[in-house]
Coordinates of C-alpha atoms and ligand atoms in Angstrom, one line a residue:
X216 CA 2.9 85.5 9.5
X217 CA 1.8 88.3 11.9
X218 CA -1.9 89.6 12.1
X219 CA -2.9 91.9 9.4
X220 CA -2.5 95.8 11.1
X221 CA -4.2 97.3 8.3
X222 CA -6.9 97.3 6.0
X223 CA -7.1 94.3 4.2
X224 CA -6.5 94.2 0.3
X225 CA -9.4 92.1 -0.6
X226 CA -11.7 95.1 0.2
X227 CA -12.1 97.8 -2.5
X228 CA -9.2 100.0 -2.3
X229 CA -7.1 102.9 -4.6
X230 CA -4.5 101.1 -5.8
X231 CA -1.5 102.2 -7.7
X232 CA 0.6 99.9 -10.6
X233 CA 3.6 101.8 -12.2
X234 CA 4.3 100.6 -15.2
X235 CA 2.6 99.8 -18.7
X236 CA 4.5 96.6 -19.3
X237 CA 2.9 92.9 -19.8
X238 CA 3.9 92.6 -16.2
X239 CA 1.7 95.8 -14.7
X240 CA -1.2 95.5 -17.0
X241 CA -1.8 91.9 -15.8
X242 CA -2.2 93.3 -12.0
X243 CA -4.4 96.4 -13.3
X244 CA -6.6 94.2 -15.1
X245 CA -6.8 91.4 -12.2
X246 CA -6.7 94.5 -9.5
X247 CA -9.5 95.9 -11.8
X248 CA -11.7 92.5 -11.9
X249 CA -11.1 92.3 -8.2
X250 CA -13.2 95.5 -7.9
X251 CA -10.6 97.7 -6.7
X252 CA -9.8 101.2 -8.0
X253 CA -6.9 101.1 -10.3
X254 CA -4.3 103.8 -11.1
X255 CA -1.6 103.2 -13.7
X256 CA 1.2 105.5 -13.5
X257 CA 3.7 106.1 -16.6
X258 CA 6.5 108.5 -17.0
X259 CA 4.1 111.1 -19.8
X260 CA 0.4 109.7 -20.1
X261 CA 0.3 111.7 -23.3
X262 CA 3.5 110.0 -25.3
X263 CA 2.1 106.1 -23.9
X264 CA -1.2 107.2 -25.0
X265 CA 0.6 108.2 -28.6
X266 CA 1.8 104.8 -28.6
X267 CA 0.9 103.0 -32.0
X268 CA 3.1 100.3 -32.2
X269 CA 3.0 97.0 -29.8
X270 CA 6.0 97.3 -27.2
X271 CA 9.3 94.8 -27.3
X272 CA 7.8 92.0 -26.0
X273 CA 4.7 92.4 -27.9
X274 CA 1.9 93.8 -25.9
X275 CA -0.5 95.8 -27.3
X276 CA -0.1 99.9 -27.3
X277 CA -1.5 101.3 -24.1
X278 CA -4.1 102.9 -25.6
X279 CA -5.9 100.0 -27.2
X280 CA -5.7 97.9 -23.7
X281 CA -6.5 100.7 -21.8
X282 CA -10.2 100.9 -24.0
X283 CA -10.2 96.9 -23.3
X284 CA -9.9 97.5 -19.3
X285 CA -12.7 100.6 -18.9
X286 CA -12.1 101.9 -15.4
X287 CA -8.5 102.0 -15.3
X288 CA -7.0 105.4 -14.8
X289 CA -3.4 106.3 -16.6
X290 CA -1.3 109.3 -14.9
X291 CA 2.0 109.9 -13.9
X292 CA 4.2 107.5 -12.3
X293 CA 4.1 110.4 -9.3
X294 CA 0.0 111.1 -9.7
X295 CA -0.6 107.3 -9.2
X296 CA 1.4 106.7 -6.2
X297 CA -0.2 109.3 -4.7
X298 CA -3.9 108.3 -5.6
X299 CA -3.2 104.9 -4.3
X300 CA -4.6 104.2 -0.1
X301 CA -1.3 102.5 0.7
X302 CA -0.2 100.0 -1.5
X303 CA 1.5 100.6 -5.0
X304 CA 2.7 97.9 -7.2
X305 CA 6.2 98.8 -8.7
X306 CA 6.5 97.4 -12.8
X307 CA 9.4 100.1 -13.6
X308 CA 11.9 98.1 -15.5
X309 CA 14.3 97.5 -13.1
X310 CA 17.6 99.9 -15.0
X311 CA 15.2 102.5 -13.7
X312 CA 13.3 101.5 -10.8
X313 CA 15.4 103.1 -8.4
X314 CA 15.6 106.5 -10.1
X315 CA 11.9 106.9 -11.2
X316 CA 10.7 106.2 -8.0
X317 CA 13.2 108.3 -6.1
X318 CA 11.7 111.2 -8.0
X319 CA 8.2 110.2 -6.5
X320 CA 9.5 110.0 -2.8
X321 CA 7.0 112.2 -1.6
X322 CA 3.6 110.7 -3.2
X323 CA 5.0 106.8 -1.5
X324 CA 6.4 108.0 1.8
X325 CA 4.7 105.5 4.1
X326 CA 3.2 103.0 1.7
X327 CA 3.9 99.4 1.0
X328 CA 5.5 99.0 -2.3
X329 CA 5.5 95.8 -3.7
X330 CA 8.3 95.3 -6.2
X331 CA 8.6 92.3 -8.8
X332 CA 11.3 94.7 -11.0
X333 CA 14.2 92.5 -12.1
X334 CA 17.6 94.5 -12.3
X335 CA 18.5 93.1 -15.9
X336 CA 21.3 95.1 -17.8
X337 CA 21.2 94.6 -21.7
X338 CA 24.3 95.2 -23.0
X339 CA 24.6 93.9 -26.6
X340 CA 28.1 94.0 -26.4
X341 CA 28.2 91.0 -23.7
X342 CA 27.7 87.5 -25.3
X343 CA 26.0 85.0 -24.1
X344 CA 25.0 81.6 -24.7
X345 CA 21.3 81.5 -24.2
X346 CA 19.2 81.9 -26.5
X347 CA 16.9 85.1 -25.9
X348 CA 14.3 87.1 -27.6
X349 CA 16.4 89.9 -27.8
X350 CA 19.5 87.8 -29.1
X351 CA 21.6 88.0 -25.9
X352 CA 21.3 87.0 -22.2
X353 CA 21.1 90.2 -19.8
X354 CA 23.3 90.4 -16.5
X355 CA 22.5 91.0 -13.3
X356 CA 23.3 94.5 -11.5
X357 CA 23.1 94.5 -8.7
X358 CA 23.5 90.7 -8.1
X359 CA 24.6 88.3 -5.2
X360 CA 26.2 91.5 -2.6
X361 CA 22.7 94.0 -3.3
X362 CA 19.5 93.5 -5.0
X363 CA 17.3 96.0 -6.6
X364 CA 14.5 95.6 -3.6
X365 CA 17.1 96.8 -1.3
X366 CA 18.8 99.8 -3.1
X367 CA 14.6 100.7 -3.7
X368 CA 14.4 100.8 0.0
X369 CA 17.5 102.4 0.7
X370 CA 17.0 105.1 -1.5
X371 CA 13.3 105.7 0.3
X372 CA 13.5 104.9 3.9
X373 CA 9.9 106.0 4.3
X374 CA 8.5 103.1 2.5
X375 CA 7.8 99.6 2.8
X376 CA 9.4 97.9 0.4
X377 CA 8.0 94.2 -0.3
X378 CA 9.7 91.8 -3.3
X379 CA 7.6 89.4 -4.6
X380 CA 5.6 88.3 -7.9
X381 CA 9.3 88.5 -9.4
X382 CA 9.8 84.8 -10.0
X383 CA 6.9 83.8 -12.5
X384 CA 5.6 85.8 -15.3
X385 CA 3.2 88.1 -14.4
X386 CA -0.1 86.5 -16.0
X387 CA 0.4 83.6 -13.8
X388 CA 1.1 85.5 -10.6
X389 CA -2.5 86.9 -11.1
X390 CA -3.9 83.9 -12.0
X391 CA -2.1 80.7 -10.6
X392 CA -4.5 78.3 -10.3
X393 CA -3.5 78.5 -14.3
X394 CA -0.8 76.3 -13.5
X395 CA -0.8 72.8 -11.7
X396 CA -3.7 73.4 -10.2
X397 CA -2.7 76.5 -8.1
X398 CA 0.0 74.1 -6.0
X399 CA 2.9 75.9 -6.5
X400 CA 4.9 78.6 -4.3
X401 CA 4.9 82.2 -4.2
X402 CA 7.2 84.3 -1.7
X403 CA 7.9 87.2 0.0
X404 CA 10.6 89.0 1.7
X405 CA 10.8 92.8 3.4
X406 CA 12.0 94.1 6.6
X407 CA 8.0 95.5 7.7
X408 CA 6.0 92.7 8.8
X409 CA 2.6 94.6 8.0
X410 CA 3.4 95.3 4.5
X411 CA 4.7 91.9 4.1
X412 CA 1.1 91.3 5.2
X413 CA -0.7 93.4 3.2
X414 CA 0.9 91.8 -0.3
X415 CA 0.0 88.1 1.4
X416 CA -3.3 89.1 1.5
X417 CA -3.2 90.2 -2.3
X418 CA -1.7 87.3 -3.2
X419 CA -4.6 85.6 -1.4
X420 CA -7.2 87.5 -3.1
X421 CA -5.5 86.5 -6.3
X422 CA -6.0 82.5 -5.4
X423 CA -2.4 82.3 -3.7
X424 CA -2.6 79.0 -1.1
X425 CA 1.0 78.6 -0.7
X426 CA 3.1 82.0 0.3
X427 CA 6.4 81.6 1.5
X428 CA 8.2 84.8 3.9
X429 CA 11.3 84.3 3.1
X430 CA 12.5 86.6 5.4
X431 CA 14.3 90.0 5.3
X432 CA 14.8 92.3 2.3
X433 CA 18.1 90.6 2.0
X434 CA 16.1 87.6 0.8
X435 CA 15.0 89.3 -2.5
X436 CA 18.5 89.1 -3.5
X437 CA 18.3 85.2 -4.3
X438 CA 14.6 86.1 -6.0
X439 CA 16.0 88.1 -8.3
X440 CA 19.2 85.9 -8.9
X441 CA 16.6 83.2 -9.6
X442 CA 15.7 85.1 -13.2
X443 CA 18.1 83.4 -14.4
X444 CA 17.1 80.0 -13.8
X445 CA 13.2 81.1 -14.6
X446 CA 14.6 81.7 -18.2
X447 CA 16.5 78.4 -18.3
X448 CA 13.7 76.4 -17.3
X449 CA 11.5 78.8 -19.7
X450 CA 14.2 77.6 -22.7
X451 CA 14.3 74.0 -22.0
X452 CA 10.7 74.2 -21.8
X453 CA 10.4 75.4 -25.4
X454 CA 7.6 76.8 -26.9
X455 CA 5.2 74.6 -24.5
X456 CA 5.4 76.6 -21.5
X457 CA 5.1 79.9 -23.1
X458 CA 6.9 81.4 -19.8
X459 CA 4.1 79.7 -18.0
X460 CA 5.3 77.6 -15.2
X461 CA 5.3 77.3 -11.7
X462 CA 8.4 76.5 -9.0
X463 CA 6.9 74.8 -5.9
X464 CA 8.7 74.1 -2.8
X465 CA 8.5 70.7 -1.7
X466 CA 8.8 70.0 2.3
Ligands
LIG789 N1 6.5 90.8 -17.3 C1 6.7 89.9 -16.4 O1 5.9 88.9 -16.4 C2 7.8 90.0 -15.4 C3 8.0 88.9 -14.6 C4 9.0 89.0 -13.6 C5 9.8 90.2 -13.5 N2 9.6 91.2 -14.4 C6 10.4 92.4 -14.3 O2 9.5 93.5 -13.8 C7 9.9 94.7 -14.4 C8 8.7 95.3 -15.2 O3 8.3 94.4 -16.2 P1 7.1 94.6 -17.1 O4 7.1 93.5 -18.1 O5 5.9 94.9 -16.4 O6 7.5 96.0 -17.8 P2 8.8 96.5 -18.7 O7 8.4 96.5 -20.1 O8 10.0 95.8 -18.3 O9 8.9 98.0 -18.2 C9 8.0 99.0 -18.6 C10 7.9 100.1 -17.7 O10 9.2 100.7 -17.4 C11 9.1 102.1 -17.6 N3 10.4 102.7 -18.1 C12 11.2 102.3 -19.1 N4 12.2 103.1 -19.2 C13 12.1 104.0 -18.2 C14 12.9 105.1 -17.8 N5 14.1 105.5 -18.5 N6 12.5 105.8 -16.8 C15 11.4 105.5 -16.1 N7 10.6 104.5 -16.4 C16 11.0 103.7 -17.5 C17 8.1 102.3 -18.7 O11 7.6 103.6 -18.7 P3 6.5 104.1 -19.7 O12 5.2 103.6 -19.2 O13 6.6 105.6 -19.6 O14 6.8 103.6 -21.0 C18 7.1 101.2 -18.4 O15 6.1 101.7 -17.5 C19 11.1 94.4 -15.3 O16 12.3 94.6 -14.5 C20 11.0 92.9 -15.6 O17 12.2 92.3 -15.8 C21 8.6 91.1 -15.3

């Protein structure tokens, strides 16, 4: 990869994670730990701060892991991009990635995002044979001719859009020495080789040894395809893995 052109991640810096999910509060936390400045951005602080009840997939309400993580500042999706230096982290659910962060062009314009948002669409009404948690499998949309990282940085020219993180669960992107040792692959793909640098040097501050570019932004259209296969392997995994595995690339 090219020479870093900016500063790099491992110092102290204002960084921005949207999103309250399992997914974002596992880079807050690490980001946190890592002694950077942390801003979590969701759509009305007030409402997730109301939050009594434990989310879909089970997480705690925000509230409670917010007093667990002192030091971490909750705003808006928009107030968080904008208090971030120049990276954001984007852990919208991926339905509305492209939407949310359209409305916060301004407060991103010229910043890397890094985006592990999968474009799942649940749609009871569509059968499928795996098992899930939520009793269906979701499609794909876009899949194979787009991908979500792409319509994100169609939809804001003005920022560099990076996909990665999106093809392990989140608490073993921040930690992957968890699994195997550390020896397994992580990748990234975008069409700005700086940014691309910028979340490679995260990655590397997070114990990362083994960081694939894929490529272009086109590339993050087989990364997100591959959430399909990262349940599969999760299922005939059973219970054991508990969504924590590693893929490594073999050459
Ligand atoms: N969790 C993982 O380990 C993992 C791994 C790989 C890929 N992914 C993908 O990454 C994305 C984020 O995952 P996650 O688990 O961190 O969180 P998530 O539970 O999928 O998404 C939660 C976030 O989405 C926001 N959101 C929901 N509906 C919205 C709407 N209508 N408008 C604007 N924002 C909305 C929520 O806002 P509020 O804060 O206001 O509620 C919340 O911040 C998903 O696409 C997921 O499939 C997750």
């Amino acid at each position: 990869m090219n020479s870093p052109t900016h500063a790099p991640t491992t110092a102290p810096a204002k960084i921005a994670v949207l999103g309250t999910g399992g997914g974002a509060r596992a880079h807050a936390a690490k980001l946190l730990e890592l002694g950077h400045e942390v801003h979590v951005g969701t759509r009305d602080p007030q409402t997730t701060l109301a939050r009594t009840e434990p989310d879909m997939m089970g997480n705690p309400p925000c509230a409670q892991w917010l007093a667990d993580h002192p030091g971490i500042t909750l705003s808006t999706f928009g107030e968080a991009a904008d208090a971030a230096d120049d990276l954001v982290i984007n852990g919208i659910d991926g339905r509305n990635a492209v939407s949310a962060l359209t409305a916060i062009a301004g407060p991103l314009t010229g910043k890397t995002l890094a985006d592990y948002a999968v474009p799942f669409r649940y749609d009871p009404q569509i059968e499928h044979p795996w098992p899930t948690p939520w009793g269906v499998m979701p499609t794909l949309d876009p899949c194979d001719s787009d991908s979500l990282g792409e319509q994100i940085q169609r939809a804001l020219p003005d920022v560099k859009v990076v996909k990665s993180f999106v093809t392990q669960e989140q608490a073993t992107v921040v930690n992957p020495g968890a699994i195997g040792g550390g020896d397994h692959t992580m990748f990234v793909a975008g069409d700005h080789a700086d940014a691309k640098q910028q979340v490679t040097d995260l990655l590397a501050s997070y114990g990362w040894t083994d960081i694939l570019d894929l490529g272009p932004l086109v590339c993050a259209r087989g990364m997100e395809m591959y959430a399909h296969l990262h349940s599969a392997i999760g299922f005939g995994l059973g219970q054991r893995s508990g969504g924590h595995f590693g893929i490594k690339v073999v050459r």
